[in-house]
Amino acid sequence: MAKSDQNRYRLVCFIVSVVLNIFLMVNLCISRKPLSWSAGAAAEAEAVASISCSGHGRAFLDGFIENGTPVCECNACYGGLDCSQLLPNCVADADRMSYDYSDNSYISQELEKNIRKLHAIVGNAVTDGRYIVFGAGSTQLLNAAVYALSMNMSSPAKVVAEKPFYPVYKEQTEFFKAKQFEFHGDASLLRNGTSNTNENVIEFVASPNNPDGNLKKAVLEEGPYVKTIHDYAYYWPHYTAIPAPADEDVMIFTMSKLTGHAGSRFGWGIVKDKNVYENMLKYKSLADSGTSKDTQLRALKLIKVVLEDGGRGIFNFAYRTMSGRWTKLKHVLSLSKRFKLQEIPLLFCNYSRTVKGASPAFAWLKCMKEEDSNCYEVLHHEANILGRKGSSFNAENRYVRLSLVKSADDFNLLMDRFKELVSKEEQIQTTQSSEL
Amino acid sequence: MAKSDQNRYRLVCFIVSVVLNIFLMVNLCISRKPLSWSAGAAAEAEAVASISCSGHGRAFLDGFIENGTPVCECNACYGGLDCSQLLPNCVADADRMSYDYSDNSYISQELEKNIRKLHAIVGNAVTDGRYIVFGAGSTQLLNAAVYALSMNMSSPAKVVAEKPFYPVYKEQTEFFKAKQFEFHGDASLLRNGTSNTNENVIEFVASPNNPDGNLKKAVLEEGPYVKTIHDYAYYWPHYTAIPAPADEDVMIFTMSKLTGHAGSRFGWGIVKDKNVYENMLKYKSLADSGTSKDTQLRALKLIKVVLEDGGRGIFNFAYRTMSGRWTKLKHVLSLSKRFKLQEIPLLFCNYSRTVKGASPAFAWLKCMKEEDSNCYEVLHHEANILGRKGSSFNAENRYVRLSLVKSADDFNLLMDRFKELVSKEEQIQTTQSSEL
């Protein structure tokens, strides 16, 4: 090759290489998808979907897991690790469509397992040897429990709750107008009567209580005629100290107050008695044919993330936020003679291993002045604050419930309004005195 | 520069360029995520999440959309396109957590809009000027409708359905044991009585009917005392010709029979009367505080995909599949004197603009021999086929329902079993004759 040819050859190689460089760099920039937080979930979804199971089955993220990876769940009449074996003499099932998981339940076993793990770590409920039933939030499970408990009763059950109580207990029980139960008001009115009679009673107990945030026990003693539904929506380290694992017959929990995903509508019941559990499953089956699988998958992911660091991330953050809000509110109202907050005692928390101050989901505010008998109206008209009336909770309207679990924007606005209101207090008092 | 230096310099440049090429190629291979079908959804999710809304709001994929892109939905008391304006004199809402969409409903407006579009394209229901309510599948909406219709009745309603009818109508109505309604059996028994009396009646009408796949009208005439719930779960081009848009007072549809996502639990009701609609919303609110947002987002995506090609993709595929299954089953049973399938008339379909043959979701099989009075047992014991008994549908046990909407594996096995059974027919007939 002549020298000039060799040079030309080298030059061409170099140019080709540089062009290739430019091409690759452009390609790299274009092909680098801008995915960040969703990339892991997307890859996980594609990985599980790509498991072929011989075309006779599927693997699911919320299905059966072995050694951390999803395994094939075979179509009816197929078996083997990859679903390639046709099972002999298997029944040709032409009954119903598949609404359920491959074990014929409406419940993801993987999600149930993680819920048990969560309670073990937090120490807020005993789940060993207990049945777990899923529902569309605690709202549905409360009603399922009332149906389940009253189904085997010989006469209609009186449904009660000690005041102040969460309004849905009454509204829901009354709405469903069932022959076998009826809402009967305040549980304390029955306290001294039931043990002598054979009246059937179902008592709702929320602990921490909605609206006042205090830990509660049932007013009535459980027995053959008295059953209790424990609403533990707020029994998490965000809102209260956890003195001991709850160990009641029927306990209701919900995702909405654990991670804030109220719109996902997911809750669970922990049930001791097999018959009550089966009645609740029957309710679920006839009410809506099981809990949405999309929702179950979402709940599974959320709980797995909570469990990753033993719950420290979410529980520390949420406790800090809630107790911070409580402290701020308390500080502002300490300057007022007109309003009083509920008292919540210091308690040792088994989860955080410390004595914990109050961090309730709600302020249960009392208007102290005689003329302020409607505290809701006082806040609404004088401060443009929207609470919920005491009468909604079967209590006096001198009380009003204020939610502290809303967004930071909502809480900050609430604080601003209270600061104004309290700073005007003296002036208002003067004005009112002169008016009287 | 000396010639050798120049050469060395060129060589270094060339080597650097080649090394860079190799580096870029390796990088390209590693960075190219193996995402395929999920990449679009992941990118869509990240894009909407990255809209900051000034920290005082959020944009959602199933929230408000303008010109095809999600817009900011501001926190309470914030406004403006990017939620940056604090609204003066706005109420500080300390009432409840956000279970709902920003218009305070449990219903994604975007999903509702797409449902209306779907019905317009398919031509199977009138939605103009109608209210739409969401539920956890049609199962829940059926019960919500019974509650809603009976709430304003002066005396308890008799709930009826013409036989053969879907068992859930009876099971569900009986389970909820409400004071204001009671299941009363076959609608035809009331046919000649109600118009003269003031008895309140609610009639369930499934069209196409479950189990027999025929288009049906109500047996009883609607009026002040007679209300009807139309169950249109199967009124889609997969299962039937669509002769005209349905235009009834209360119409129930479900995702489960449209796209097959039974496990997602999503259905909707189309309601003429505002009061009935509001009663259904009340039911939903007290039964489970609204439909899961995860489920609504899933349903929205599914319906958008259906709409992309005007439904042709899914409806052509599903009709081909269902009519193919029906033809195969009919062919095998045409060789039998023992079993008979229901007749489904040819009808002009307004969606496909053709006369369509049968493509029902279920075979409603009749055992013709006198001694085969329990057709379910015949199939179970002689052919290892599991159907559902006629008596479940308030019909004779000489009938059995076989689902044709299961997986291809299930259907193929069913066909194999029928082929065997029919081929044994003569031999069995001989054996049975000699036994008698």
mmCIF file with all atom_site columns, N, CA and C in Angstrom, chain B residues 75-104:
data_model
loop_
_atom_site.group_PDB
_atom_site.id
_atom_site.type_symbol
_atom_site.label_atom_id
_atom_site.label_alt_id
_atom_site.label_comp_id
_atom_site.label_asym_id
_atom_site.label_entity_id
_atom_site.label_seq_id
_atom_site.pdbx_PDB_ins_code
_atom_site.Cartn_x
_atom_site.Cartn_y
_atom_site.Cartn_z
_atom_site.occupancy
_atom_site.B_iso_or_equiv
_atom_site.pdbx_formal_charge
_atom_site.auth_seq_id
_atom_site.auth_comp_id
_atom_site.auth_asym_id
_atom_site.auth_atom_id
_atom_site.pdbx_PDB_model_num
ATOM 1  N N  . ASN B 1 75  ? -55.059 21.730 46.716 1.00 0.00 ? 75  ASN B N  1
ATOM 2  C CA . ASN B 1 75  ? -55.499 21.526 48.095 1.00 0.00 ? 75  ASN B CA 1
ATOM 3  C C  . ASN B 1 75  ? -56.550 22.576 48.425 1.00 0.00 ? 75  ASN B C  1
ATOM 4  N N  . ALA B 1 76  ? -57.338 22.271 49.447 1.00 0.00 ? 76  ALA B N  1
ATOM 5  C CA . ALA B 1 76  ? -58.342 23.226 49.885 1.00 0.00 ? 76  ALA B CA 1
ATOM 6  C C  . ALA B 1 76  ? -57.668 24.576 50.125 1.00 0.00 ? 76  ALA B C  1
ATOM 7  N N  . CYS B 1 77  ? -58.321 25.633 49.726 1.00 0.00 ? 77  CYS B N  1
ATOM 8  C CA . CYS B 1 77  ? -57.848 26.997 49.950 1.00 0.00 ? 77  CYS B CA 1
ATOM 9  C C  . CYS B 1 77  ? -56.691 27.433 49.051 1.00 0.00 ? 77  CYS B C  1
ATOM 10 N N  . TYR B 1 78  ? -56.347 26.600 48.068 1.00 0.00 ? 78  TYR B N  1
ATOM 11 C CA . TYR B 1 78  ? -55.364 27.035 47.075 1.00 0.00 ? 78  TYR B CA 1
ATOM 12 C C  . TYR B 1 78  ? -56.007 27.012 45.700 1.00 0.00 ? 78  TYR B C  1
ATOM 13 N N  . GLY B 1 79  ? -55.581 27.935 44.831 1.00 0.00 ? 79  GLY B N  1
ATOM 14 C CA . GLY B 1 79  ? -56.151 27.995 43.496 1.00 0.00 ? 79  GLY B CA 1
ATOM 15 C C  . GLY B 1 79  ? -55.125 28.426 42.476 1.00 0.00 ? 79  GLY B C  1
ATOM 16 N N  . GLY B 1 80  ? -55.575 28.647 41.257 1.00 0.00 ? 80  GLY B N  1
ATOM 17 C CA . GLY B 1 80  ? -54.675 29.002 40.163 1.00 0.00 ? 80  GLY B CA 1
ATOM 18 C C  . GLY B 1 80  ? -54.254 27.736 39.432 1.00 0.00 ? 80  GLY B C  1
ATOM 19 N N  . LEU B 1 81  ? -53.756 27.926 38.200 1.00 0.00 ? 81  LEU B N  1
ATOM 20 C CA . LEU B 1 81  ? -53.384 26.778 37.365 1.00 0.00 ? 81  LEU B CA 1
ATOM 21 C C  . LEU B 1 81  ? -52.365 25.884 38.054 1.00 0.00 ? 81  LEU B C  1
ATOM 22 N N  . ASP B 1 82  ? -51.437 26.499 38.824 1.00 0.00 ? 82  ASP B N  1
ATOM 23 C CA . ASP B 1 82  ? -50.390 25.722 39.487 1.00 0.00 ? 82  ASP B CA 1
ATOM 24 C C  . ASP B 1 82  ? -50.585 25.718 41.005 1.00 0.00 ? 82  ASP B C  1
ATOM 25 N N  . CYS B 1 83  ? -51.786 26.052 41.459 1.00 0.00 ? 83  CYS B N  1
ATOM 26 C CA . CYS B 1 83  ? -52.142 25.987 42.887 1.00 0.00 ? 83  CYS B CA 1
ATOM 27 C C  . CYS B 1 83  ? -51.291 26.909 43.751 1.00 0.00 ? 83  CYS B C  1
ATOM 28 N N  . SER B 1 84  ? -50.757 27.960 43.164 1.00 0.00 ? 84  SER B N  1
ATOM 29 C CA . SER B 1 84  ? -49.855 28.809 43.947 1.00 0.00 ? 84  SER B CA 1
ATOM 30 C C  . SER B 1 84  ? -50.590 29.920 44.705 1.00 0.00 ? 84  SER B C  1
ATOM 31 N N  . GLN B 1 85  ? -51.892 30.126 44.380 1.00 0.00 ? 85  GLN B N  1
ATOM 32 C CA . GLN B 1 85  ? -52.603 31.232 45.041 1.00 0.00 ? 85  GLN B CA 1
ATOM 33 C C  . GLN B 1 85  ? -53.370 30.768 46.268 1.00 0.00 ? 85  GLN B C  1
ATOM 34 N N  . LEU B 1 86  ? -53.075 31.404 47.400 1.00 0.00 ? 86  LEU B N  1
ATOM 35 C CA . LEU B 1 86  ? -53.844 31.131 48.614 1.00 0.00 ? 86  LEU B CA 1
ATOM 36 C C  . LEU B 1 86  ? -55.152 31.912 48.511 1.00 0.00 ? 86  LEU B C  1
ATOM 37 N N  . LEU B 1 87  ? -56.275 31.216 48.593 1.00 0.00 ? 87  LEU B N  1
ATOM 38 C CA . LEU B 1 87  ? -57.561 31.881 48.432 1.00 0.00 ? 87  LEU B CA 1
ATOM 39 C C  . LEU B 1 87  ? -57.936 32.582 49.734 1.00 0.00 ? 87  LEU B C  1
ATOM 40 N N  . PRO B 1 88  ? -58.369 33.836 49.649 1.00 0.00 ? 88  PRO B N  1
ATOM 41 C CA . PRO B 1 88  ? -58.694 34.557 50.881 1.00 0.00 ? 88  PRO B CA 1
ATOM 42 C C  . PRO B 1 88  ? -60.035 34.080 51.453 1.00 0.00 ? 88  PRO B C  1
ATOM 43 N N  . ASN B 1 89  ? -60.188 34.184 52.751 1.00 0.00 ? 89  ASN B N  1
ATOM 44 C CA . ASN B 1 89  ? -61.457 33.893 53.440 1.00 0.00 ? 89  ASN B CA 1
ATOM 45 C C  . ASN B 1 89  ? -61.970 32.479 53.220 1.00 0.00 ? 89  ASN B C  1
ATOM 46 N N  . CYS B 1 90  ? -61.085 31.576 52.944 1.00 0.00 ? 90  CYS B N  1
ATOM 47 C CA . CYS B 1 90  ? -61.482 30.199 52.657 1.00 0.00 ? 90  CYS B CA 1
ATOM 48 C C  . CYS B 1 90  ? -61.642 29.458 53.990 1.00 0.00 ? 90  CYS B C  1
ATOM 49 N N  . VAL B 1 91  ? -62.604 28.532 54.043 1.00 0.00 ? 91  VAL B N  1
ATOM 50 C CA . VAL B 1 91  ? -62.864 27.836 55.293 1.00 0.00 ? 91  VAL B CA 1
ATOM 51 C C  . VAL B 1 91  ? -61.736 26.836 55.609 1.00 0.00 ? 91  VAL B C  1
ATOM 52 N N  . ALA B 1 92  ? -61.300 26.785 56.869 1.00 0.00 ? 92  ALA B N  1
ATOM 53 C CA . ALA B 1 92  ? -60.296 25.799 57.285 1.00 0.00 ? 92  ALA B CA 1
ATOM 54 C C  . ALA B 1 92  ? -61.026 24.503 57.599 1.00 0.00 ? 92  ALA B C  1
ATOM 55 N N  . ASP B 1 93  ? -60.952 23.557 56.684 1.00 0.00 ? 93  ASP B N  1
ATOM 56 C CA . ASP B 1 93  ? -61.731 22.325 56.803 1.00 0.00 ? 93  ASP B CA 1
ATOM 57 C C  . ASP B 1 93  ? -60.986 21.310 57.675 1.00 0.00 ? 93  ASP B C  1
ATOM 58 N N  . ALA B 1 94  ? -61.481 21.097 58.885 1.00 0.00 ? 94  ALA B N  1
ATOM 59 C CA . ALA B 1 94  ? -60.876 20.110 59.791 1.00 0.00 ? 94  ALA B CA 1
ATOM 60 C C  . ALA B 1 94  ? -61.886 19.000 60.039 1.00 0.00 ? 94  ALA B C  1
ATOM 61 N N  . ASP B 1 95  ? -62.651 18.664 58.991 1.00 0.00 ? 95  ASP B N  1
ATOM 62 C CA . ASP B 1 95  ? -63.678 17.651 59.168 1.00 0.00 ? 95  ASP B CA 1
ATOM 63 C C  . ASP B 1 95  ? -63.131 16.263 58.877 1.00 0.00 ? 95  ASP B C  1
ATOM 64 N N  . ARG B 1 96  ? -63.023 15.901 57.593 1.00 0.00 ? 96  ARG B N  1
ATOM 65 C CA . ARG B 1 96  ? -62.626 14.518 57.326 1.00 0.00 ? 96  ARG B CA 1
ATOM 66 C C  . ARG B 1 96  ? -61.418 14.403 56.420 1.00 0.00 ? 96  ARG B C  1
ATOM 67 N N  . MET B 1 97  ? -60.810 13.200 56.447 1.00 0.00 ? 97  MET B N  1
ATOM 68 C CA . MET B 1 97  ? -59.712 12.875 55.546 1.00 0.00 ? 97  MET B CA 1
ATOM 69 C C  . MET B 1 97  ? -60.236 12.792 54.131 1.00 0.00 ? 97  MET B C  1
ATOM 70 N N  . SER B 1 98  ? -59.321 12.849 53.173 1.00 0.00 ? 98  SER B N  1
ATOM 71 C CA . SER B 1 98  ? -59.709 12.816 51.784 1.00 0.00 ? 98  SER B CA 1
ATOM 72 C C  . SER B 1 98  ? -59.830 11.376 51.280 1.00 0.00 ? 98  SER B C  1
ATOM 73 N N  . TYR B 1 99  ? -61.051 10.856 51.283 1.00 0.00 ? 99  TYR B N  1
ATOM 74 C CA . TYR B 1 99  ? -61.313 9.570  50.664 1.00 0.00 ? 99  TYR B CA 1
ATOM 75 C C  . TYR B 1 99  ? -61.704 9.778  49.210 1.00 0.00 ? 99  TYR B C  1
ATOM 76 N N  . ASP B 1 100 ? -62.015 11.033 48.874 1.00 0.00 ? 100 ASP B N  1
ATOM 77 C CA . ASP B 1 100 ? -62.695 11.283 47.613 1.00 0.00 ? 100 ASP B CA 1
ATOM 78 C C  . ASP B 1 100 ? -61.846 12.069 46.628 1.00 0.00 ? 100 ASP B C  1
ATOM 79 N N  . TYR B 1 101 ? -62.412 12.306 45.457 1.00 0.00 ? 101 TYR B N  1
ATOM 80 C CA . TYR B 1 101 ? -61.769 13.122 44.439 1.00 0.00 ? 101 TYR B CA 1
ATOM 81 C C  . TYR B 1 101 ? -61.979 14.597 44.813 1.00 0.00 ? 101 TYR B C  1
ATOM 82 N N  . SER B 1 102 ? -61.317 15.481 44.069 1.00 0.00 ? 102 SER B N  1
ATOM 83 C CA . SER B 1 102 ? -61.320 16.883 44.499 1.00 0.00 ? 102 SER B CA 1
ATOM 84 C C  . SER B 1 102 ? -62.686 17.541 44.310 1.00 0.00 ? 102 SER B C  1
ATOM 85 N N  . ASP B 1 103 ? -63.627 16.886 43.620 1.00 0.00 ? 103 ASP B N  1
ATOM 86 C CA . ASP B 1 103 ? -64.983 17.438 43.544 1.00 0.00 ? 103 ASP B CA 1
ATOM 87 C C  . ASP B 1 103 ? -65.866 16.858 44.651 1.00 0.00 ? 103 ASP B C  1
ATOM 88 N N  . ASN B 1 104 ? -65.224 16.238 45.652 1.00 0.00 ? 104 ASN B N  1
ATOM 89 C CA . ASN B 1 104 ? -65.930 15.667 46.806 1.00 0.00 ? 104 ASN B CA 1
ATOM 90 C C  . ASN B 1 104 ? -66.804 14.474 46.477 1.00 0.00 ? 104 ASN B C  1
#
